[in-house]
Short mmCIF file of N, CA, C and O in Angstrom, two decimals:
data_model
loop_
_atom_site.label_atom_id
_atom_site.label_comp_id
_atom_site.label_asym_id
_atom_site.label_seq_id
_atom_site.Cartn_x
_atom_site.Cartn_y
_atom_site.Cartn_z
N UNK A 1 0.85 -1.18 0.00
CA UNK A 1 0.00 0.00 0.00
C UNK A 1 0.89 1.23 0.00
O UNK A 1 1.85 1.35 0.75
N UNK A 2 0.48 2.17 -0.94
CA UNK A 2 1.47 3.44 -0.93
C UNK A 2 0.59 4.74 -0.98
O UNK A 2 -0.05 5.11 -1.96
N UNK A 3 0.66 5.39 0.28
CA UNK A 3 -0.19 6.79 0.07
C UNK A 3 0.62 7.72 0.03
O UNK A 3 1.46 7.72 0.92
N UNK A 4 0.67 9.09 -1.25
CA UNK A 4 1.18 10.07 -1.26
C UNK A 4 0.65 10.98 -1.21
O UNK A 4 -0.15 11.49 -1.99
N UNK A 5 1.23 11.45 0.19
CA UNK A 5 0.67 12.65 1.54
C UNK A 5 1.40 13.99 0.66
O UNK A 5 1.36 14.98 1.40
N UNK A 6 1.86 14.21 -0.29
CA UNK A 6 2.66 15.43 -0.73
C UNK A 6 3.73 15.32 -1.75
O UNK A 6 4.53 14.40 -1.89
N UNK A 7 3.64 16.21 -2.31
CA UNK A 7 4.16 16.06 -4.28
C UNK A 7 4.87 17.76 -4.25
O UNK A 7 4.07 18.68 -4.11
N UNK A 8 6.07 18.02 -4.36
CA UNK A 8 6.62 19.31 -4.31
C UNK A 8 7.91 19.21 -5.70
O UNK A 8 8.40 18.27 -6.33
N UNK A 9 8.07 20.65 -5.73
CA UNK A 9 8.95 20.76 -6.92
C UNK A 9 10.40 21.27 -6.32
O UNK A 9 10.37 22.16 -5.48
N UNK A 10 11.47 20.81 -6.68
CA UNK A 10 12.47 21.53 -5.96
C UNK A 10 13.23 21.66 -6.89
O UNK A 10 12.99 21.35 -8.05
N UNK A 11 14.60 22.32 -6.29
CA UNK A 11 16.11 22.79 -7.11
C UNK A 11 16.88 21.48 -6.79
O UNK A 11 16.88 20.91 -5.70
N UNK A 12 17.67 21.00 -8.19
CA UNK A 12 18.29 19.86 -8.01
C UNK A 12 19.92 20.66 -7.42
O UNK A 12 20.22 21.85 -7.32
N UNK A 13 20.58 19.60 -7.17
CA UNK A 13 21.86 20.59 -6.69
C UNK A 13 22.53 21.86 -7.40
O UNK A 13 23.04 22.82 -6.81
N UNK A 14 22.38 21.63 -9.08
CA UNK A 14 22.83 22.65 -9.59
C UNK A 14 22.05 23.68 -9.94
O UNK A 14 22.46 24.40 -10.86
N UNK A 15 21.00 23.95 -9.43
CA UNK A 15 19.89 25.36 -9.74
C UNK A 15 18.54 24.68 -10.76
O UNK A 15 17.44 25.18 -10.95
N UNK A 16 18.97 23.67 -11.18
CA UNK A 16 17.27 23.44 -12.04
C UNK A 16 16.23 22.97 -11.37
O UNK A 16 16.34 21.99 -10.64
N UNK A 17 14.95 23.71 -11.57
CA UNK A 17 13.53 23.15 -10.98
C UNK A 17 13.42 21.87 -11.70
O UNK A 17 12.63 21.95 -12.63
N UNK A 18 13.85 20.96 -11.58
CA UNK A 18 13.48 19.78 -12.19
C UNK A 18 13.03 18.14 -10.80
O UNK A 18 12.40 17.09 -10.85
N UNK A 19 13.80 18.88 -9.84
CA UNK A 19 13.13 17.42 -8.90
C UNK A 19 11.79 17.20 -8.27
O UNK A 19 11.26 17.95 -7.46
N UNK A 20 11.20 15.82 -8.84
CA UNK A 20 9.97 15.66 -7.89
C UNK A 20 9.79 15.41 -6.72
O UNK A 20 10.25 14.27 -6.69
N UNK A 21 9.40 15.67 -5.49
CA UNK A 21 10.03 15.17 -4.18
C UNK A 21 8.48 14.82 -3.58
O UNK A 21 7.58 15.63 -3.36
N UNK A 22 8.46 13.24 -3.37
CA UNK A 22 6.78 12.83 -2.88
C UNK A 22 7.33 12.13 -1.33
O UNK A 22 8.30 11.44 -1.03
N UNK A 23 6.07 12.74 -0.50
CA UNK A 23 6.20 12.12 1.15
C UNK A 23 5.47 11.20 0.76
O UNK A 23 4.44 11.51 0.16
N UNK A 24 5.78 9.92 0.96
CA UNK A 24 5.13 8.91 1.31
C UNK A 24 5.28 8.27 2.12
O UNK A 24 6.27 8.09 2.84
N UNK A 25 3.55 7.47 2.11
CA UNK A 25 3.63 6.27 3.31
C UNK A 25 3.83 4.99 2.69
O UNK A 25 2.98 4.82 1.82
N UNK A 26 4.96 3.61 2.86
CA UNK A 26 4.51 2.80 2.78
C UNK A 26 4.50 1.40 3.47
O UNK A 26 5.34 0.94 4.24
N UNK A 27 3.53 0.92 3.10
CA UNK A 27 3.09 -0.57 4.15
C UNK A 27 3.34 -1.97 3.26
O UNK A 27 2.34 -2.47 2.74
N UNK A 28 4.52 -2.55 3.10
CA UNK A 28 5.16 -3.90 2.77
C UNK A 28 4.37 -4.76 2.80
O UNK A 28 4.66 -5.72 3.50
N UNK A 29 3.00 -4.78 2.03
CA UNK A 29 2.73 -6.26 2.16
C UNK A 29 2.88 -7.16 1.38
O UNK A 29 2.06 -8.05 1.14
N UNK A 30 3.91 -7.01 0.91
CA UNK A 30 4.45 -8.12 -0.23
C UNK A 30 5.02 -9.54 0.79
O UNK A 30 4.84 -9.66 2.01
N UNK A 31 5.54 -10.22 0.12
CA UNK A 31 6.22 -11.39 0.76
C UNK A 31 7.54 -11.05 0.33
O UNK A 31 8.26 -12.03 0.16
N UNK A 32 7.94 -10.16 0.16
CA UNK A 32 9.67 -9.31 -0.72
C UNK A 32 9.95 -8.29 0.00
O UNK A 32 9.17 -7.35 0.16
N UNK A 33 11.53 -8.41 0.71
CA UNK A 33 11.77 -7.25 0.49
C UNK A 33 11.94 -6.23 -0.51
O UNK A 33 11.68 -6.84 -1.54
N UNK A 34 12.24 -4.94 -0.86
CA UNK A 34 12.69 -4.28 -1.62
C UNK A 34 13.29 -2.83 -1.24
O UNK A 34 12.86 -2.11 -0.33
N UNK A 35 14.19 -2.59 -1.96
CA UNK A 35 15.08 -1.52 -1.71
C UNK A 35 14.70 -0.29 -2.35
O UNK A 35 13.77 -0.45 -3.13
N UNK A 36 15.11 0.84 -2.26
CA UNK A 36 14.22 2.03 -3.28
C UNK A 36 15.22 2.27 -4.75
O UNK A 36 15.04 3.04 -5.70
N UNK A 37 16.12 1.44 -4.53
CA UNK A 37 16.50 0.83 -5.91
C UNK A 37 15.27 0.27 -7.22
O UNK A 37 15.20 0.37 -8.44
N UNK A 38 14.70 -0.13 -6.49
CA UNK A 38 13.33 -0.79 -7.22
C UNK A 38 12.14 -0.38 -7.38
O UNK A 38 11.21 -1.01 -7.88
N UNK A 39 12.14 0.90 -6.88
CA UNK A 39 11.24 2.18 -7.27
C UNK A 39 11.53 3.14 -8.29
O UNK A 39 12.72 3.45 -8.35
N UNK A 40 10.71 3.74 -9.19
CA UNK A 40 11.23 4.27 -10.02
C UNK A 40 10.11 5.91 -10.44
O UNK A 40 8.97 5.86 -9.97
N UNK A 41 10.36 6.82 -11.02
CA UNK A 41 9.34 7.20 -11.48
C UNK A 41 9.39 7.08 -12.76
O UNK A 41 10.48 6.97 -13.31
N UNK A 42 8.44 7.07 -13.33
CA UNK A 42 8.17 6.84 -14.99
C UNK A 42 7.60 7.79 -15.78
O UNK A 42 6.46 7.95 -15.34
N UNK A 43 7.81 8.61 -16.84
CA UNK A 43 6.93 9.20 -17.45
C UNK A 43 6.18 8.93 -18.47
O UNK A 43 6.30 7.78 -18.89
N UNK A 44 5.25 9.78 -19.18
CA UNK A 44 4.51 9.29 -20.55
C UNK A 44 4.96 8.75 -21.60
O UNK A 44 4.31 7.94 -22.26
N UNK A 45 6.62 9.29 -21.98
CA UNK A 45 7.14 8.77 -23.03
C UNK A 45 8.23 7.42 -22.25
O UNK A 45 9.18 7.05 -22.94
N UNK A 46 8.13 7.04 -21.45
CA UNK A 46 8.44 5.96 -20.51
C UNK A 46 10.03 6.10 -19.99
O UNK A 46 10.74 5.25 -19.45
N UNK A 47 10.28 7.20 -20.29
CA UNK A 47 11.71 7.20 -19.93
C UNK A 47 11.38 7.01 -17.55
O UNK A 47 10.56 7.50 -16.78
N UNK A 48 12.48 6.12 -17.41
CA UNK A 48 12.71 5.72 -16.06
C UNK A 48 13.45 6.72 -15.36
O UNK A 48 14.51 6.91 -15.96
N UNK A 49 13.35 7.33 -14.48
CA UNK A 49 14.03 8.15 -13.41
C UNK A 49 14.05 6.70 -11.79
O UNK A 49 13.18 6.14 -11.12
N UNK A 50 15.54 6.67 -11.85
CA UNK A 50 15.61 6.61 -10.36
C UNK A 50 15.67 7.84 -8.72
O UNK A 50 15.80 9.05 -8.57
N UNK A 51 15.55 6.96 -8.06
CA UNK A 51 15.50 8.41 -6.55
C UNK A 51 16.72 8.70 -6.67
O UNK A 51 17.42 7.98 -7.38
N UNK A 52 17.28 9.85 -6.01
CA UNK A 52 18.51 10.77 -6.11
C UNK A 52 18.68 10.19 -5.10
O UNK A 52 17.95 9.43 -4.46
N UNK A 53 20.19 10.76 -4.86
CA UNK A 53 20.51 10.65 -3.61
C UNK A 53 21.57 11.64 -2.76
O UNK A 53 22.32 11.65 -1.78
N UNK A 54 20.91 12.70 -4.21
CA UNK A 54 21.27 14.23 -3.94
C UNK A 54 19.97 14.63 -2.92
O UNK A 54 19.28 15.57 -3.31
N UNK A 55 19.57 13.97 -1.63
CA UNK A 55 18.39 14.93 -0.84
C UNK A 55 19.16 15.03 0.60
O UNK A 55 19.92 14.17 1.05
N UNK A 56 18.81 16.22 1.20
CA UNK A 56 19.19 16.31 3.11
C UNK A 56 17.92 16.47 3.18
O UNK A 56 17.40 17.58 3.25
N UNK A 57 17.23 15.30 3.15
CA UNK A 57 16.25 15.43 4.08
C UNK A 57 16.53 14.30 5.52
O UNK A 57 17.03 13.17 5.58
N UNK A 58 15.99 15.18 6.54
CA UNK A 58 16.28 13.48 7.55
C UNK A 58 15.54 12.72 7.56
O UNK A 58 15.83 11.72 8.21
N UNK A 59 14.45 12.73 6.99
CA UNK A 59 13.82 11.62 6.54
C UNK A 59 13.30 10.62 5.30
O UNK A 59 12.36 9.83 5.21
N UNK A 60 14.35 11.04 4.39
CA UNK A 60 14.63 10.51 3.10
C UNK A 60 14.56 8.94 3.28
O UNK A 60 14.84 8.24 4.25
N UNK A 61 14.18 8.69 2.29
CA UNK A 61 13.92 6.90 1.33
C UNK A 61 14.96 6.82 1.39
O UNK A 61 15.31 6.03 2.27
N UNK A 62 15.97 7.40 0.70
CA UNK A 62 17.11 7.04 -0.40
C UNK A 62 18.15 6.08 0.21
O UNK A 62 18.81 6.45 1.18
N UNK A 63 18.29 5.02 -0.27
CA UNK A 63 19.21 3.77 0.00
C UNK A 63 18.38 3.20 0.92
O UNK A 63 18.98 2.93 1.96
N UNK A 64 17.10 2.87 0.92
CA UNK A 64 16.87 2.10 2.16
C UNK A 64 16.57 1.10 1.48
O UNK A 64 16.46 1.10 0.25
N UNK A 65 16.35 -0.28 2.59
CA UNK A 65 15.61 -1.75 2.75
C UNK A 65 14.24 -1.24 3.04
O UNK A 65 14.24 -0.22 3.73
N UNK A 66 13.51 -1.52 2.82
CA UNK A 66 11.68 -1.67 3.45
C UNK A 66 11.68 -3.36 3.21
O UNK A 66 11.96 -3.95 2.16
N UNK A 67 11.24 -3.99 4.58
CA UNK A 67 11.40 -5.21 4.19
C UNK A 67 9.72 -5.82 4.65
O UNK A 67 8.85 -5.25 5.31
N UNK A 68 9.72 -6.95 4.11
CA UNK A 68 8.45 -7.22 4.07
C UNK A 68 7.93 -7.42 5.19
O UNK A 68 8.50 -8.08 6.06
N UNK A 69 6.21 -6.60 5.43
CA UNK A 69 5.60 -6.36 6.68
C UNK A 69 5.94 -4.73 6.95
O UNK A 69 5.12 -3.85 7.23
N UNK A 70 6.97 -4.63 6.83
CA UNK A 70 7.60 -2.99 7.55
C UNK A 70 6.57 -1.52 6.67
O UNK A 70 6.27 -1.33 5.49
N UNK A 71 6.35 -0.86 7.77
CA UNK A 71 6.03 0.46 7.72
C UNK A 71 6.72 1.30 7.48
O UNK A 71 7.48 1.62 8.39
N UNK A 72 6.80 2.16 6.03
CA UNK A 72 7.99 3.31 6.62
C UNK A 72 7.12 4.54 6.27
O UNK A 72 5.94 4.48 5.93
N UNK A 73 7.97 5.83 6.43
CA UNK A 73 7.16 6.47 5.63
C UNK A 73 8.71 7.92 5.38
O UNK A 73 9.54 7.93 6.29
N UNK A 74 8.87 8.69 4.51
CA UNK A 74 9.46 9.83 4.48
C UNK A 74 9.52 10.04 2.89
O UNK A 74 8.66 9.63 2.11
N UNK A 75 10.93 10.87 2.46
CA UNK A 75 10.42 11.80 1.24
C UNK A 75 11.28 10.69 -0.19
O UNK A 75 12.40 10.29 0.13
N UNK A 76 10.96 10.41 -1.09
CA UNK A 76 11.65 10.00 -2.61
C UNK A 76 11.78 11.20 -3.21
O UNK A 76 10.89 12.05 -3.07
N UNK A 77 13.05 11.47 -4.06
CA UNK A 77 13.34 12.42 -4.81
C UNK A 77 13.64 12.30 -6.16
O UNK A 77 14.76 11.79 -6.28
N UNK A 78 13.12 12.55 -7.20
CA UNK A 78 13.61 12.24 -8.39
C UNK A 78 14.28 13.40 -9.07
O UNK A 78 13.99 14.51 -8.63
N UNK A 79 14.90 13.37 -9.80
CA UNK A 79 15.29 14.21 -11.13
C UNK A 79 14.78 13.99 -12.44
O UNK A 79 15.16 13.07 -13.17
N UNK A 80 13.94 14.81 -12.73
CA UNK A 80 13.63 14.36 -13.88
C UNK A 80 13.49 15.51 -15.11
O UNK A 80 13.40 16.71 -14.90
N UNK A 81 13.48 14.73 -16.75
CA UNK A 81 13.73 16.28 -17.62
C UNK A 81 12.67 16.88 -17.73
O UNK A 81 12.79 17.91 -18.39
N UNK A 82 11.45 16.62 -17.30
CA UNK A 82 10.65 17.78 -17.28
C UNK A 82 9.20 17.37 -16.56
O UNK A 82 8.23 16.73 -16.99
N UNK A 83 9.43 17.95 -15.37
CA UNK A 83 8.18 18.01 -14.60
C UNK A 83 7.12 18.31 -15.13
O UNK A 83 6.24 17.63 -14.61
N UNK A 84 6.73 18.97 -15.91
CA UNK A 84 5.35 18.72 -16.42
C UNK A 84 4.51 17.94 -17.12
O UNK A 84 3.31 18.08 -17.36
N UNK A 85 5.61 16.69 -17.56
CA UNK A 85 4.96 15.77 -18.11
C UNK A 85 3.87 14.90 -17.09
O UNK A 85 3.74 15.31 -15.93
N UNK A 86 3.26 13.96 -17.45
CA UNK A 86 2.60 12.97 -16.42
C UNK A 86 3.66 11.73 -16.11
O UNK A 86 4.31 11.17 -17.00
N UNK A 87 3.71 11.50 -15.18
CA UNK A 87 4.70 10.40 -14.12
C UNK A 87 3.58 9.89 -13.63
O UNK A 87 2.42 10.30 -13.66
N UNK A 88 4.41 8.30 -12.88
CA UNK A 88 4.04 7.66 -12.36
C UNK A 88 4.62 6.88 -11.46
O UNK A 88 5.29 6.10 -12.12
N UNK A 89 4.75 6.62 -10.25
CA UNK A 89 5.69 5.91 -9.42
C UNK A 89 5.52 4.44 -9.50
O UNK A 89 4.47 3.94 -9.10
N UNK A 90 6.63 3.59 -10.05
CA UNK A 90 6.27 2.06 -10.52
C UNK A 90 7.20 1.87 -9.25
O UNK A 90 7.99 2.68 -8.78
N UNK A 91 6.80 0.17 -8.69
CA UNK A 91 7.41 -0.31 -7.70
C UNK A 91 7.87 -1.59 -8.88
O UNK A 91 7.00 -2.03 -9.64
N UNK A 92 9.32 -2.14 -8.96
CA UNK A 92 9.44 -3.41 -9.64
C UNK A 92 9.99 -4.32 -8.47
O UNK A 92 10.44 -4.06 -7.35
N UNK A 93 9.74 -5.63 -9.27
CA UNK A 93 10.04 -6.97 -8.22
C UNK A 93 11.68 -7.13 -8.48
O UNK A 93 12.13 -7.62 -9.51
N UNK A 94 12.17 -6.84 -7.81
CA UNK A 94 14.11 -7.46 -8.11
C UNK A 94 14.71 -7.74 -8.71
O UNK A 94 15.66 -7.19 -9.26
N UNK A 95 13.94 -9.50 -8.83
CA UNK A 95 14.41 -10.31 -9.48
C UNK A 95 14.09 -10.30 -10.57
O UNK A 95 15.14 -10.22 -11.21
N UNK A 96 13.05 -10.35 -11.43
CA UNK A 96 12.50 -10.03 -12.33
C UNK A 96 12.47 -8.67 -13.24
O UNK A 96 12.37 -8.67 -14.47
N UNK A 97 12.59 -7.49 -12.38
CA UNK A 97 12.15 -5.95 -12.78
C UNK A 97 10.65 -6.03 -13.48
O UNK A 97 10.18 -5.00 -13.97
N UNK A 98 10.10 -6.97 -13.52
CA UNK A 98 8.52 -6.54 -13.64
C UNK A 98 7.94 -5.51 -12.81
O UNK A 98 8.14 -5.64 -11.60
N UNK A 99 7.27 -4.52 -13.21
CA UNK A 99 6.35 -3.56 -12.18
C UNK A 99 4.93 -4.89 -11.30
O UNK A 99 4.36 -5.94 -11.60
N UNK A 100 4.97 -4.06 -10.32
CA UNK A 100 4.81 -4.55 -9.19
C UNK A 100 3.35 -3.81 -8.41
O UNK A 100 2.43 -4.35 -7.80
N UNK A 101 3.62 -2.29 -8.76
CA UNK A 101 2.45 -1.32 -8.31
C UNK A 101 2.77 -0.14 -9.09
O UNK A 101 3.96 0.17 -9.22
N UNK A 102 1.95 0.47 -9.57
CA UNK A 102 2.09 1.86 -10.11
C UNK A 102 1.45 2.65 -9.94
O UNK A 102 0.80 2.56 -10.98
N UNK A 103 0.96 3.63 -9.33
CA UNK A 103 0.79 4.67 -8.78
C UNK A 103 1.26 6.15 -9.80
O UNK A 103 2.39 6.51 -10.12
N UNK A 104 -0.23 6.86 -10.18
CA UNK A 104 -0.47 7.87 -10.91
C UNK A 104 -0.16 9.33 -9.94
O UNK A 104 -0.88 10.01 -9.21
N UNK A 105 1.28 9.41 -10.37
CA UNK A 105 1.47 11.23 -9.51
C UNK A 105 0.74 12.37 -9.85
O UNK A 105 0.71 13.37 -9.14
N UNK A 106 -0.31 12.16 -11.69
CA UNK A 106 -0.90 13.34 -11.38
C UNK A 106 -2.66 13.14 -10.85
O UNK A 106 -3.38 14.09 -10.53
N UNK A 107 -3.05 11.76 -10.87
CA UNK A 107 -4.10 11.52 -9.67
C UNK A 107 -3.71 12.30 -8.34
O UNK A 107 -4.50 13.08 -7.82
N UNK A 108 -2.49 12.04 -7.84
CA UNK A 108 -2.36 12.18 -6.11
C UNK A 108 -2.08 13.81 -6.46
O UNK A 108 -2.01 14.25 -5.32
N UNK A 109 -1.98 14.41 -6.93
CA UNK A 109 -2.20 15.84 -7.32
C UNK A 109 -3.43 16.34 -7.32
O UNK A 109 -3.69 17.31 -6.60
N UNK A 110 -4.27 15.84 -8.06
CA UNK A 110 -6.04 16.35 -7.99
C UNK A 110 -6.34 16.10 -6.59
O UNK A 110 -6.83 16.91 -5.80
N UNK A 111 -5.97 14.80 -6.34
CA UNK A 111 -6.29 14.44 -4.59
C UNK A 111 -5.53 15.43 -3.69
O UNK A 111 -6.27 15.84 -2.79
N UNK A 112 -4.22 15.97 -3.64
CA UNK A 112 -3.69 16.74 -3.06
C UNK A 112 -4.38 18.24 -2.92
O UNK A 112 -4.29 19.15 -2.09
N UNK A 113 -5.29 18.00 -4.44
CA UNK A 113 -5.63 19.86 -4.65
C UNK A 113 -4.98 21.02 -5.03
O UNK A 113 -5.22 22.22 -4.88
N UNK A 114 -3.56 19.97 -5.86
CA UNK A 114 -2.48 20.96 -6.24
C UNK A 114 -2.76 21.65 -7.48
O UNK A 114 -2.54 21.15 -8.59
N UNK A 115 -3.21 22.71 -7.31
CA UNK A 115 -3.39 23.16 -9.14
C UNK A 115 -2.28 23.70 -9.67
O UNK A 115 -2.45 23.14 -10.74
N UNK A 116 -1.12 24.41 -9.88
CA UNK A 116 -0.75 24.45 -10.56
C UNK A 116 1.18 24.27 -10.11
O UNK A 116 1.90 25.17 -9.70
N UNK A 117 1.56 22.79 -10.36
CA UNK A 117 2.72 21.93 -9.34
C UNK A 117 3.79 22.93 -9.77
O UNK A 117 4.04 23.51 -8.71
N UNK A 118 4.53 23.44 -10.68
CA UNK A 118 5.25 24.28 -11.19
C UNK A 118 5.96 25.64 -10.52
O UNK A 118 7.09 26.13 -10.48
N UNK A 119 4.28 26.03 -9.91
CA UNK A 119 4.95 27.28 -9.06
C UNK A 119 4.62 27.06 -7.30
O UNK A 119 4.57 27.92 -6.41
N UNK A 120 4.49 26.00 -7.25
CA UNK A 120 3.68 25.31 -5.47
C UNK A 120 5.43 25.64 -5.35
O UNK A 120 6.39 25.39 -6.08
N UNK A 121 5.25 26.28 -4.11
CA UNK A 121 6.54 25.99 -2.84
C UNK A 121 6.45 25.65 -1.36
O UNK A 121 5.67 25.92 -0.44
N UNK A 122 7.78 24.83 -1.53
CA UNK A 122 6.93 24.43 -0.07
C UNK A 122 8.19 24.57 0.78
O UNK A 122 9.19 24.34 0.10
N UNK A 123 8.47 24.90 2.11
CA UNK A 123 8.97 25.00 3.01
C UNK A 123 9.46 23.69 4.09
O UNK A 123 8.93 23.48 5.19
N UNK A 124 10.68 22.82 3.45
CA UNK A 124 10.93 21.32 4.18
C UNK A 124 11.82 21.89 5.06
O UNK A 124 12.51 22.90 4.97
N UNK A 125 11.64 20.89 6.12
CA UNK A 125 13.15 21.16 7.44
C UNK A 125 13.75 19.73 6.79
O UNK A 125 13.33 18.59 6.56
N UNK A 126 15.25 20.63 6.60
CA UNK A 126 15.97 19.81 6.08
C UNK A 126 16.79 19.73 7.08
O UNK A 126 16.54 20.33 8.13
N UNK A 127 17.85 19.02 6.94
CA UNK A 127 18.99 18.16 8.05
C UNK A 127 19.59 19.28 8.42
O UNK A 127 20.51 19.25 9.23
#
């Protein structure tokens, strides 16, 4: 189960608005672990973005285990070439890289009530 509590736009290290940064919750009920290696975001023309691991957040994903059963919850960061396309957060299985769950980022946007993601700022406590 994956709920995304928040969808923000940020500066990647070198000055471009290009990173997606989503708080999420998630709940392992697979019989797998998986690493956030195996998360991805995806866009329309299917190009794959992995999470950075350019974030200070202290409660960043990035390099973790979520192992099966486990609760986690904090922020994924992507880089990607252009935020305005439509994405999607795919979960793949390991061994395989088959997708696993996919999850529509600009659904959790209408649900968020974000109208226009581009110029939203948001204010994180970072490390």
């Amino acid at each position: 189960d994956i709920l995304i509590n928040d969808i923000f736009l940020e500066k990647d290290p070198f000055g471009n608005l290009n990173t997606i940064s989503l708080d999420l919750i998630i709940k392992n009920n697979s019989k797998k672990d998986f690493s956030t290696f195996d998360i991805a975001l995806v866009n329309d023309l299917h190009s794959s973005y992995n999470p950075s691991i350019f974030t200070d957040y202290k409660n960043s994903l990035a390099m973790k285990t979520i192992k099966k059963g486990e609760n986690v919850s904090g922020i994924l960061s992507f880089s990607v070439d252009n935020p305005k396309r439509s994405h999607w957060l795919v979960f793949y299985d390991k061994r395989t890289h088959k997708p696993l769950a996919k999850i529509s980022v600009d659904n959790a946007k209408k649900d968020l009530n974000i109208q226009d993601f581009t110029k939203k700022k948001h204010k994180r406590k970072k490390v």
